[in-house]
Short mmCIF file of C-alpha atoms in Angstrom, two decimals:
data_model
loop_
_atom_site.label_atom_id
_atom_site.label_comp_id
_atom_site.label_asym_id
_atom_site.label_seq_id
_atom_site.Cartn_x
_atom_site.Cartn_y
_atom_site.Cartn_z
CA MET K 5 -34.87 -200.79 -28.97
CA PRO K 6 -33.77 -200.17 -25.31
CA ALA K 7 -31.48 -197.19 -24.69
CA LEU K 8 -27.92 -198.08 -25.31
CA THR K 9 -24.83 -196.73 -23.59
CA PRO K 10 -21.82 -196.03 -25.82
CA LEU K 11 -19.98 -198.73 -23.76
CA GLU K 12 -22.17 -201.42 -25.46
CA MET K 13 -21.36 -200.43 -29.10
CA SER K 14 -18.42 -200.29 -31.27
CA LEU K 15 -18.32 -197.44 -33.83
CA THR K 16 -19.18 -199.78 -36.64
CA GLU K 17 -22.19 -201.11 -34.60
CA ALA K 18 -23.41 -197.68 -33.77
CA ARG K 19 -23.09 -196.41 -37.22
CA GLN K 20 -25.08 -199.52 -38.57
CA ALA K 21 -27.81 -198.95 -35.97
CA ILE K 22 -28.14 -195.17 -36.91
CA GLN K 23 -28.03 -195.96 -40.60
CA GLU K 24 -30.93 -198.56 -40.21
CA ARG K 25 -32.75 -196.29 -38.01
CA LYS K 26 -32.68 -198.73 -35.07
CA LEU K 27 -31.18 -195.87 -33.04
CA SER K 28 -31.31 -192.20 -33.28
CA VAL K 29 -28.42 -190.04 -32.88
CA SER K 30 -30.30 -188.00 -30.15
CA GLU K 31 -30.92 -191.23 -28.34
CA LEU K 32 -27.12 -192.20 -28.51
CA VAL K 33 -26.23 -188.72 -27.33
CA ASP K 34 -28.80 -188.90 -24.49
CA ALA K 35 -27.25 -192.22 -23.48
CA SER K 36 -23.83 -190.66 -23.34
CA PHE K 37 -24.95 -187.71 -21.09
CA ARG K 38 -26.89 -190.22 -18.87
CA ARG K 39 -23.72 -192.34 -18.43
CA ILE K 40 -21.72 -189.17 -17.57
CA ALA K 41 -24.33 -188.12 -15.00
CA SER K 42 -24.29 -191.54 -13.29
CA THR K 43 -20.55 -192.01 -13.33
CA ASP K 44 -18.65 -188.76 -13.56
CA GLU K 45 -18.98 -187.82 -9.93
CA GLN K 46 -16.86 -190.81 -9.26
CA VAL K 47 -14.54 -190.73 -12.35
CA GLN K 48 -14.26 -186.96 -12.67
CA ALA K 49 -13.18 -187.17 -16.46
CA PHE K 50 -15.00 -184.10 -17.73
CA LEU K 51 -13.95 -180.36 -17.29
CA THR K 52 -16.53 -178.77 -19.60
CA MET K 53 -19.64 -180.19 -21.07
CA ASN K 54 -21.12 -179.25 -24.37
CA GLU K 55 -24.74 -180.49 -23.73
CA GLU K 56 -26.80 -177.90 -25.37
CA GLY K 57 -24.37 -177.83 -28.64
CA ALA K 58 -24.27 -181.63 -28.67
CA ARG K 59 -28.13 -182.17 -28.51
CA THR K 60 -28.61 -179.48 -31.30
CA GLU K 61 -26.01 -181.25 -33.53
CA ALA K 62 -27.69 -184.48 -32.79
CA ALA K 63 -31.08 -183.21 -33.83
CA ALA K 64 -29.75 -181.75 -36.96
CA ILE K 65 -28.03 -184.91 -38.00
CA ASP K 66 -31.42 -186.87 -37.37
CA LYS K 67 -33.13 -184.59 -39.67
CA ARG K 68 -30.45 -185.03 -42.30
CA ILE K 69 -30.76 -188.83 -41.89
CA ALA K 70 -34.63 -188.58 -42.29
CA ALA K 71 -33.98 -186.62 -45.50
CA GLY K 72 -31.83 -189.30 -46.97
CA GLU K 73 -28.72 -187.21 -46.97
CA GLU K 74 -25.25 -188.83 -47.16
CA LEU K 75 -23.28 -188.22 -43.87
CA GLY K 76 -19.59 -188.68 -42.62
CA PHE K 77 -18.70 -191.99 -41.48
CA LEU K 78 -18.54 -190.86 -37.85
CA ALA K 79 -22.10 -189.26 -37.92
CA GLY K 80 -23.74 -189.06 -34.64
CA ILE K 81 -20.92 -190.83 -32.68
CA PRO K 82 -20.45 -189.23 -29.24
CA ALA K 83 -16.73 -188.18 -28.63
CA GLY K 84 -14.70 -186.46 -25.90
CA VAL K 85 -11.80 -184.15 -26.74
CA LYS K 86 -8.81 -183.45 -24.52
CA ASP K 87 -8.84 -180.06 -22.97
CA ASN K 88 -5.66 -178.88 -24.87
CA ILE K 89 -7.29 -179.19 -28.28
CA VAL K 90 -9.16 -176.06 -29.30
CA THR K 91 -12.78 -176.18 -29.92
CA GLU K 92 -14.79 -173.20 -31.28
CA GLY K 93 -17.22 -171.99 -28.63
CA ILE K 94 -16.24 -174.44 -26.05
CA ARG K 95 -13.96 -173.58 -23.18
CA THR K 96 -10.44 -174.89 -23.53
CA THR K 97 -8.34 -174.59 -20.36
CA CYS K 98 -5.50 -177.21 -20.61
CA ALA K 99 -6.58 -177.94 -17.06
CA SER K 100 -4.73 -174.67 -15.98
CA LYS K 101 -6.05 -171.79 -13.98
CA PHE K 102 -4.20 -169.61 -16.52
CA LEU K 103 -6.71 -170.51 -19.16
CA ASP K 104 -9.82 -170.70 -16.96
CA ASN K 105 -11.64 -168.12 -19.13
CA PHE K 106 -10.40 -169.00 -22.60
CA VAL K 107 -13.17 -169.81 -25.12
CA PRO K 108 -11.51 -170.28 -28.63
CA VAL K 109 -13.09 -168.59 -31.60
CA TYR K 110 -11.86 -171.39 -34.07
CA ASP K 111 -11.50 -175.06 -34.29
CA GLY K 112 -8.23 -176.88 -34.37
CA THR K 113 -7.77 -179.02 -37.43
CA VAL K 114 -8.68 -182.30 -35.72
CA SER K 115 -11.83 -180.63 -34.17
CA ARG K 116 -12.82 -179.47 -37.61
CA LYS K 117 -12.31 -182.90 -39.11
CA LEU K 118 -14.35 -184.61 -36.48
CA LYS K 119 -17.21 -182.33 -37.24
CA GLU K 120 -16.76 -182.87 -41.05
CA ALA K 121 -16.99 -186.77 -40.31
CA GLY K 122 -20.06 -186.16 -38.24
CA ALA K 123 -18.86 -186.86 -34.70
CA ILE K 124 -20.45 -184.96 -31.84
CA THR K 125 -18.25 -183.43 -29.19
CA ILE K 126 -19.90 -184.21 -25.82
CA GLY K 127 -17.29 -182.20 -23.73
CA LYS K 128 -13.69 -181.45 -22.79
CA LEU K 129 -11.60 -183.89 -20.91
CA ASN K 130 -9.39 -183.49 -17.83
CA MET K 131 -5.62 -183.72 -18.15
CA ASP K 132 -2.34 -182.82 -16.42
CA GLU K 133 -1.86 -179.14 -16.75
CA PHE K 134 -0.58 -178.31 -20.03
CA ALA K 135 0.00 -181.98 -20.77
CA MET K 136 2.86 -182.12 -18.05
CA GLY K 137 2.33 -185.21 -15.96
CA GLY K 138 1.72 -188.80 -15.91
CA SER K 139 -1.00 -189.19 -13.47
CA ASN K 140 -3.73 -186.66 -13.99
CA GLU K 141 -2.93 -185.39 -10.56
CA ASN K 142 -1.51 -182.10 -11.86
CA SER K 143 -4.82 -180.76 -13.12
CA ALA K 144 -5.74 -177.37 -11.51
CA TYR K 145 -9.42 -178.52 -11.23
CA ARG K 146 -9.74 -182.25 -10.21
CA THR K 147 -8.06 -185.52 -10.21
CA THR K 148 -9.54 -188.04 -12.61
CA ARG K 149 -9.77 -191.54 -11.25
CA ASN K 150 -9.24 -194.89 -12.87
CA PRO K 151 -12.59 -196.63 -13.58
CA TRP K 152 -11.04 -200.01 -12.70
CA ASP K 153 -10.08 -198.78 -9.12
CA LEU K 154 -11.18 -195.33 -8.10
CA GLU K 155 -8.18 -195.01 -5.69
CA ARG K 156 -5.73 -195.38 -8.53
CA VAL K 157 -4.74 -192.80 -11.22
CA PRO K 158 -5.87 -193.21 -14.79
CA GLY K 159 -2.42 -192.24 -16.08
CA GLY K 160 -1.59 -188.94 -17.79
CA SER K 161 -1.55 -186.56 -19.42
CA SER K 162 -4.60 -187.91 -21.35
CA GLY K 163 -6.11 -189.52 -18.20
CA GLY K 164 -9.56 -187.93 -18.87
CA SER K 165 -9.57 -189.24 -22.42
CA ALA K 166 -8.83 -192.70 -21.35
CA ALA K 167 -11.08 -192.81 -18.23
CA SER K 168 -14.03 -191.56 -20.17
CA VAL K 169 -13.73 -194.29 -22.81
CA ALA K 170 -13.01 -197.01 -20.19
CA ALA K 171 -16.21 -195.75 -18.24
CA GLY K 172 -18.42 -195.91 -21.34
CA GLN K 173 -19.10 -192.23 -21.18
CA VAL K 174 -18.16 -191.59 -24.80
CA ALA K 175 -17.58 -193.84 -27.85
CA PHE K 176 -14.10 -192.49 -28.40
CA SER K 177 -11.88 -189.57 -27.40
CA LEU K 178 -8.91 -187.74 -28.66
CA GLY K 179 -5.77 -187.34 -26.55
CA SER K 180 -2.27 -185.91 -27.19
CA ASP K 181 1.02 -187.89 -26.67
CA THR K 182 4.18 -186.07 -26.03
CA GLY K 183 6.13 -188.78 -24.19
CA GLY K 184 3.54 -191.45 -23.80
CA SER K 185 0.44 -189.53 -22.77
CA ILE K 186 -2.06 -191.49 -24.98
CA ARG K 187 -0.50 -194.89 -24.60
CA GLN K 188 0.21 -194.93 -20.88
CA PRO K 189 -3.13 -193.92 -19.61
CA ALA K 190 -4.75 -196.33 -22.30
CA SER K 191 -2.70 -199.13 -20.67
CA TYR K 192 -3.69 -198.14 -17.07
CA CYS K 193 -7.41 -197.93 -18.09
CA GLY K 194 -7.56 -200.96 -20.32
CA VAL K 195 -8.46 -199.39 -23.55
CA VAL K 196 -6.71 -198.84 -26.93
CA GLY K 197 -4.57 -195.77 -27.46
CA LEU K 198 -2.78 -195.04 -30.67
CA LYS K 199 0.10 -192.45 -31.04
CA PRO K 200 0.43 -191.80 -34.78
CA THR K 201 3.82 -191.03 -36.55
CA TYR K 202 4.91 -187.37 -35.88
CA GLY K 203 3.35 -185.33 -38.75
CA LEU K 204 0.64 -187.62 -39.78
CA VAL K 205 -2.06 -185.70 -37.75
CA SER K 206 -2.18 -181.92 -37.71
CA ARG K 207 -1.14 -180.21 -34.57
CA PHE K 208 -2.79 -176.95 -35.59
CA GLY K 209 -5.02 -176.04 -32.63
CA LEU K 210 -3.23 -178.23 -30.12
CA VAL K 211 -1.86 -175.96 -27.40
CA ALA K 212 1.75 -176.72 -27.67
CA PHE K 213 3.91 -178.40 -24.91
CA ALA K 214 6.90 -179.70 -26.85
CA SER K 215 6.32 -179.02 -30.47
CA SER K 216 8.83 -181.58 -31.84
CA LEU K 217 7.13 -184.38 -29.80
CA ASP K 218 3.42 -183.47 -29.49
CA GLN K 219 1.04 -185.66 -31.55
CA ILE K 220 -2.75 -186.07 -31.36
CA GLY K 221 -4.35 -189.52 -31.49
CA PRO K 222 -7.40 -191.68 -30.71
CA ILE K 223 -8.39 -193.58 -27.53
CA THR K 224 -10.99 -196.18 -28.25
CA ARG K 225 -12.51 -199.52 -27.00
CA ASN K 226 -11.12 -201.59 -29.90
CA VAL K 227 -8.48 -201.45 -32.61
CA GLU K 228 -11.01 -201.20 -35.49
CA ASP K 229 -12.44 -198.06 -33.78
CA ALA K 230 -8.91 -196.61 -33.52
CA ALA K 231 -8.41 -197.31 -37.25
CA LEU K 232 -11.71 -195.45 -38.11
CA VAL K 233 -10.82 -192.44 -35.99
CA LEU K 234 -7.28 -192.18 -37.41
CA GLN K 235 -8.88 -192.26 -40.86
CA ALA K 236 -10.97 -189.27 -39.92
CA ILE K 237 -8.14 -187.05 -38.40
CA ALA K 238 -4.98 -188.03 -40.51
CA GLY K 239 -3.72 -186.07 -43.46
CA TYR K 240 -1.72 -183.06 -44.58
CA ASP K 241 -2.66 -179.64 -43.26
CA LYS K 242 -1.00 -176.31 -44.70
CA MET K 243 -1.67 -174.84 -41.28
CA ASP K 244 0.93 -177.08 -39.68
CA SER K 245 4.41 -176.65 -40.81
CA THR K 246 5.39 -180.06 -39.45
CA SER K 247 2.54 -181.88 -41.16
CA ALA K 248 3.77 -184.60 -43.67
CA GLU K 249 2.40 -184.93 -47.16
CA VAL K 250 1.82 -188.63 -47.30
CA ASP K 251 -0.81 -190.89 -48.78
CA ILE K 252 -3.42 -192.04 -46.20
CA PRO K 253 -4.43 -195.65 -46.77
CA ASP K 254 -7.72 -197.26 -45.81
CA TYR K 255 -6.55 -198.27 -42.27
CA ALA K 256 -9.72 -200.22 -41.39
CA GLY K 257 -9.70 -202.02 -44.73
CA GLN K 258 -6.22 -203.49 -43.77
CA LEU K 259 -7.37 -205.11 -40.73
CA THR K 260 -7.20 -208.65 -42.34
CA GLY K 261 -6.38 -210.66 -39.22
CA ASN K 262 -3.32 -212.12 -40.97
CA VAL K 263 0.06 -211.72 -39.33
CA ALA K 264 1.67 -214.86 -40.71
CA GLY K 265 5.35 -214.25 -41.40
CA LEU K 266 5.25 -210.88 -39.39
CA ARG K 267 8.73 -210.36 -37.83
CA ILE K 268 8.52 -209.05 -34.21
CA GLY K 269 11.44 -207.64 -32.29
CA VAL K 270 11.30 -207.59 -28.48
CA PRO K 271 13.79 -204.95 -27.13
CA SER K 272 15.54 -206.70 -24.19
CA GLU K 273 15.58 -203.26 -22.41
CA TYR K 274 11.75 -203.17 -22.36
CA ILE K 275 11.33 -206.43 -20.53
CA GLY K 276 14.25 -206.16 -18.16
CA GLN K 277 14.93 -204.61 -14.67
CA GLY K 278 12.17 -202.41 -13.48
CA VAL K 279 9.28 -204.14 -15.23
CA ASP K 280 6.85 -205.79 -12.91
CA PRO K 281 6.96 -209.66 -13.13
CA LYS K 282 3.30 -209.82 -13.86
CA VAL K 283 3.52 -207.35 -16.68
CA LYS K 284 6.39 -209.15 -18.19
CA GLU K 285 4.37 -212.52 -17.94
CA ALA K 286 1.40 -210.92 -19.81
CA VAL K 287 3.65 -209.69 -22.59
CA LEU K 288 5.33 -213.01 -22.97
CA ALA K 289 2.01 -214.67 -23.09
CA ALA K 290 0.96 -212.15 -25.93
CA LEU K 291 4.08 -213.11 -27.80
CA LYS K 292 2.88 -216.85 -27.62
CA VAL K 293 -0.45 -215.67 -29.21
CA PHE K 294 1.55 -214.06 -32.07
CA GLU K 295 3.62 -217.25 -32.53
CA ASP K 296 0.43 -219.21 -32.75
CA MET K 297 -0.74 -216.96 -35.55
CA GLY K 298 2.25 -217.60 -37.55
CA ALA K 299 4.44 -214.51 -36.63
CA THR K 300 8.18 -214.90 -35.50
CA TRP K 301 10.02 -212.99 -32.74
CA GLU K 302 13.48 -212.60 -31.16
CA GLU K 303 14.95 -210.23 -28.85
CA VAL K 304 16.88 -207.13 -30.07
CA SER K 305 18.85 -204.58 -28.12
CA MET K 306 18.15 -200.85 -28.17
CA PRO K 307 21.30 -199.72 -26.40
CA HIS K 308 20.55 -196.09 -25.95
CA THR K 309 17.15 -196.74 -24.08
CA GLU K 310 18.80 -195.92 -20.74
CA TYR K 311 19.33 -192.38 -21.82
CA ALA K 312 15.79 -191.69 -23.13
CA VAL K 313 14.13 -190.25 -20.02
CA ALA K 314 16.83 -187.70 -19.32
CA THR K 315 17.04 -186.72 -22.99
CA TYR K 316 13.26 -186.32 -23.15
CA TYR K 317 12.88 -184.17 -20.10
CA LEU K 318 15.65 -181.89 -21.18
CA LEU K 319 14.21 -181.48 -24.74
CA ALA K 320 10.54 -181.30 -23.68
CA SER K 321 11.23 -178.82 -20.84
CA SER K 322 13.28 -176.63 -23.13
CA GLU K 323 10.44 -176.58 -25.69
CA ALA K 324 7.95 -176.09 -22.91
CA SER K 325 9.92 -173.15 -21.59
CA SER K 326 9.69 -171.45 -25.03
CA ASN K 327 6.08 -172.28 -25.84
CA LEU K 328 4.68 -171.29 -22.50
CA ALA K 329 6.51 -167.79 -22.64
CA ARG K 330 3.35 -166.49 -24.39
CA PHE K 331 1.24 -166.92 -21.30
CA ASP K 332 2.11 -163.71 -19.73
CA GLY K 333 -1.30 -162.29 -18.57
CA VAL K 334 -1.43 -159.74 -21.38
CA ARG K 335 -2.93 -161.30 -24.48
CA TYR K 336 -5.35 -163.99 -23.29
CA GLY K 337 -6.04 -165.93 -20.20
CA VAL K 338 -6.25 -164.88 -16.50
CA ARG K 339 -4.21 -161.92 -15.39
CA ALA K 340 -3.12 -160.82 -11.86
CA ASP K 341 -5.21 -158.08 -10.29
CA ASN K 342 -3.73 -154.49 -9.89
CA PRO K 343 -0.16 -155.12 -10.85
CA ASP K 344 2.35 -152.34 -10.02
CA ASN K 345 3.89 -152.50 -13.36
CA LEU K 346 4.42 -154.70 -16.49
CA LEU K 347 7.13 -156.83 -14.84
CA ASP K 348 4.93 -157.41 -11.80
CA LEU K 349 2.10 -158.32 -14.13
CA TYR K 350 4.26 -161.09 -15.77
CA HIS K 351 5.56 -162.23 -12.54
CA ARG K 352 2.24 -162.57 -10.59
CA SER K 353 0.20 -163.73 -13.53
CA ARG K 354 2.67 -166.67 -14.12
CA SER K 355 3.27 -167.39 -10.51
CA GLU K 356 -0.62 -167.51 -9.83
CA GLY K 357 -1.65 -169.12 -13.20
CA PHE K 358 0.84 -172.10 -13.35
CA GLY K 359 0.92 -175.11 -11.20
CA GLN K 360 3.96 -176.69 -9.43
CA GLU K 361 4.76 -179.20 -12.31
CA VAL K 362 4.50 -176.67 -15.03
CA LYS K 363 6.81 -174.22 -13.12
CA ARG K 364 9.20 -177.00 -12.51
CA ARG K 365 9.55 -177.82 -16.22
CA ILE K 366 9.86 -174.20 -17.09
CA MET K 367 12.54 -173.68 -14.89
CA LEU K 368 14.50 -176.88 -16.03
CA GLY K 369 14.00 -175.85 -19.67
CA THR K 370 14.95 -172.26 -19.21
CA TYR K 371 18.21 -173.45 -17.41
CA ALA K 372 19.04 -175.95 -20.13
CA LEU K 373 18.68 -173.17 -22.72
CA SER K 374 20.65 -170.58 -20.93
CA SER K 375 23.99 -169.11 -21.93
CA GLY K 376 26.81 -171.45 -20.96
CA TYR K 377 24.64 -174.45 -20.51
CA TYR K 378 23.00 -174.89 -24.00
CA ASP K 379 25.79 -177.09 -25.37
CA ALA K 380 26.30 -179.11 -22.32
CA TYR K 381 22.47 -180.03 -22.01
CA TYR K 382 20.20 -179.11 -24.82
CA LEU K 383 22.61 -179.79 -27.71
CA LYS K 384 23.82 -183.05 -26.16
CA ALA K 385 20.24 -184.18 -25.59
CA GLN K 386 19.59 -183.52 -29.33
CA LYS K 387 22.66 -185.74 -30.30
CA VAL K 388 21.40 -188.55 -27.92
CA ARG K 389 17.95 -188.34 -29.64
CA THR K 390 19.54 -189.00 -33.00
CA LEU K 391 21.27 -192.02 -31.35
CA ILE K 392 17.86 -193.29 -30.06
CA LYS K 393 16.25 -192.86 -33.39
CA ARG K 394 19.17 -194.76 -34.92
CA ASP K 395 18.37 -197.67 -32.66
CA PHE K 396 14.87 -197.86 -34.12
CA ASP K 397 16.09 -197.52 -37.66
CA GLU K 398 18.53 -200.36 -37.23
CA ALA K 399 15.89 -202.56 -35.58
CA PHE K 400 13.40 -201.99 -38.34
CA ASN K 401 16.03 -203.18 -40.89
CA LYS K 402 15.28 -206.55 -39.46
CA PHE K 403 11.77 -206.52 -37.94
CA ASP K 404 8.26 -205.26 -38.96
CA ILE K 405 7.13 -204.18 -35.56
CA LEU K 406 8.68 -204.04 -32.17
CA LEU K 407 6.80 -205.34 -29.04
CA GLY K 408 6.83 -204.80 -25.36
CA PRO K 409 4.93 -203.58 -22.39
CA THR K 410 3.46 -200.07 -22.52
CA ALA K 411 4.28 -199.28 -18.95
CA PRO K 412 6.55 -201.05 -16.39
CA THR K 413 3.69 -201.35 -13.93
CA THR K 414 -0.10 -201.13 -13.77
CA ALA K 415 -1.72 -197.99 -12.43
CA PHE K 416 -0.43 -196.75 -8.99
CA ARG K 417 -2.51 -195.30 -6.31
CA ILE K 418 -3.39 -191.64 -6.16
CA GLY K 419 -0.96 -189.73 -4.04
CA GLU K 420 1.60 -192.47 -4.09
CA GLN K 421 4.14 -190.70 -6.39
CA ILE K 422 2.98 -187.08 -6.63
CA ASN K 423 5.83 -185.85 -4.43
CA ASP K 424 8.55 -187.86 -6.15
CA PRO K 425 8.85 -186.36 -9.62
CA LEU K 426 11.67 -188.53 -10.80
CA ALA K 427 9.48 -191.84 -9.97
CA MET K 428 6.68 -190.25 -11.85
CA TYR K 429 8.94 -189.42 -14.90
CA LEU K 430 10.21 -193.09 -14.87
CA ASN K 431 6.57 -194.29 -15.54
CA ASP K 432 7.17 -193.33 -19.12
CA ILE K 433 10.46 -195.08 -19.64
CA LEU K 434 8.88 -197.44 -22.23
CA THR K 435 6.90 -194.88 -24.23
CA ILE K 436 9.56 -191.98 -24.36
CA PRO K 437 11.92 -193.65 -26.73
CA VAL K 438 9.13 -194.01 -29.28
CA SER K 439 8.28 -190.47 -29.06
CA LEU K 440 11.79 -189.17 -29.41
CA ALA K 441 12.08 -191.34 -32.68
CA GLY K 442 8.75 -190.11 -33.89
CA VAL K 443 7.51 -193.57 -35.00
CA PRO K 444 3.88 -194.79 -34.41
CA ALA K 445 2.85 -197.11 -31.49
CA ILE K 446 -0.32 -198.56 -30.09
CA SER K 447 -1.17 -199.77 -26.67
CA ILE K 448 -3.75 -202.55 -26.37
CA PRO K 449 -4.96 -204.52 -23.38
CA CYS K 450 -3.09 -207.88 -22.98
CA GLY K 451 -4.31 -209.04 -19.55
CA LEU K 452 -4.83 -208.11 -15.97
CA ALA K 453 -2.25 -208.02 -13.04
CA ASP K 454 -3.96 -208.02 -9.57
CA GLY K 455 -7.23 -206.88 -11.12
CA MET K 456 -5.70 -203.97 -13.11
CA PRO K 457 -5.19 -203.69 -16.84
CA VAL K 458 -1.88 -204.45 -18.51
CA GLY K 459 -1.04 -202.77 -21.84
CA LEU K 460 0.94 -204.26 -24.64
CA GLN K 461 2.84 -201.69 -26.88
CA LEU K 462 3.26 -202.41 -30.64
CA ILE K 463 5.66 -200.03 -32.31
CA GLY K 464 5.95 -199.59 -36.13
CA LYS K 465 8.03 -197.91 -38.73
CA ALA K 466 7.30 -194.24 -39.65
CA PHE K 467 4.01 -193.88 -41.34
CA ASP K 468 3.36 -197.61 -41.18
CA GLU K 469 0.32 -197.38 -38.88
CA ALA K 470 -1.40 -200.00 -41.16
CA THR K 471 0.95 -202.72 -39.99
CA VAL K 472 0.84 -201.72 -36.41
CA LEU K 473 -3.11 -201.74 -36.47
CA ARG K 474 -3.19 -205.01 -38.44
CA ALA K 475 -1.03 -206.70 -35.84
CA ALA K 476 -2.99 -205.13 -32.89
CA HIS K 477 -6.24 -206.20 -34.49
CA ALA K 478 -5.09 -209.78 -35.06
CA PHE K 479 -4.18 -210.05 -31.53
CA GLU K 480 -7.37 -208.53 -30.27
CA HIS K 481 -9.42 -211.09 -32.14
CA ARG K 482 -7.53 -214.03 -30.71
CA THR K 483 -8.06 -212.75 -27.06
CA GLU K 484 -10.89 -211.41 -24.96
CA PHE K 485 -8.86 -208.63 -23.15
CA HIS K 486 -10.51 -206.02 -24.97
CA LYS K 487 -13.98 -207.05 -23.76
CA LEU K 488 -13.17 -206.79 -20.09
CA ARG K 489 -14.88 -203.68 -18.49
CA PRO K 490 -14.67 -202.01 -15.09
CA GLN K 491 -17.67 -202.29 -12.89
CA LEU K 492 -18.95 -198.79 -12.10
#
């Protein structure tokens, strides 16, 4: 059998080939590293490689297969992990100079669960520093490029995660989503990105940005793969105080392809002013596909959507200000040389270690939490968050899922918005409300606009990932968009 790249196989196909011994795990891992070697100089998705460890794990799994042992359902599958998820023995930097020398001594829960399922971590993926950004241009190390057009951004903050899957470097990746950081890059790179319900996937081992919003999820090439990876990483974890004790269904087993009678709501605010006409056209065409499959839809108003971006940046920045206080040059990470005293150590370590966007958000958050401003900003933002969540609750009284574009435009050019933070923040206007409400959403490809991918966002009720995945899978199998690949 000729050597295959991960780009050519779904997880199910790869598992079957390994089980039937048509393909060894070592061959699959070798193919992944070859693909990275031939494309990553262009894409720049990886920050740290785990070549020796991955090859050792692959050889061990091959021996277990030869011995007839039963293995996890992701056994031998090459995966990438966003660089803000801790991995034992593999450098984890959060794309920040502050953590340039940080090598964790333990695995985060999702890292451990991937190992238990048999997946092999190929390396750590580039991101916006501490997950703060929407373009991957805020990395302290390199700017990841969109495989569809190397002059465009891959989105962020999980840009490396999305680009690595789109480029066929790994079979799937893990990202984290605070305000859209899985879904928006998935949209820009033409892959599938799932943000689970807040609390479904453990955050233990995820370096915190905004603790009430952060959620880990999969980025894959098709919906079935997303269901399989979610199956591996979901579930209650006593190490995470926000982890939810809920039953975990067989997500892949519920991909029936049947959406007859599904009630779809289309928020009018998601297809209105600011949405590129070609993006809107692709979304409306997707609705016609759902109609043809027996689903019904109508518009619904989400009246507090206009306040979502301001609400999000107040809350997320406030939580970031608190979470990033631990990075002081004392306990771990890089510290300033020859400080005059303790205060000088704090000041210089943080000044030298953090990038501009991280500093901007720390200052905004600290201001919002300061005496005399807490009630005016932070408390008010929490009240508006409740109103936004109520919009979703009321909509789901009538509809099974909500549908709209993932992002208002396709991927923009590198450097085009980096000096305009407000314009950058507005790229997440369609994903942020979902994060504030804590409900699940998936981005799937639904077409091209001027040669660049358009993402369709399907939003579900809390802990009803099964319906979201079923609808996304049905659409995927009626269209060919998920089969489109960039030419590298």
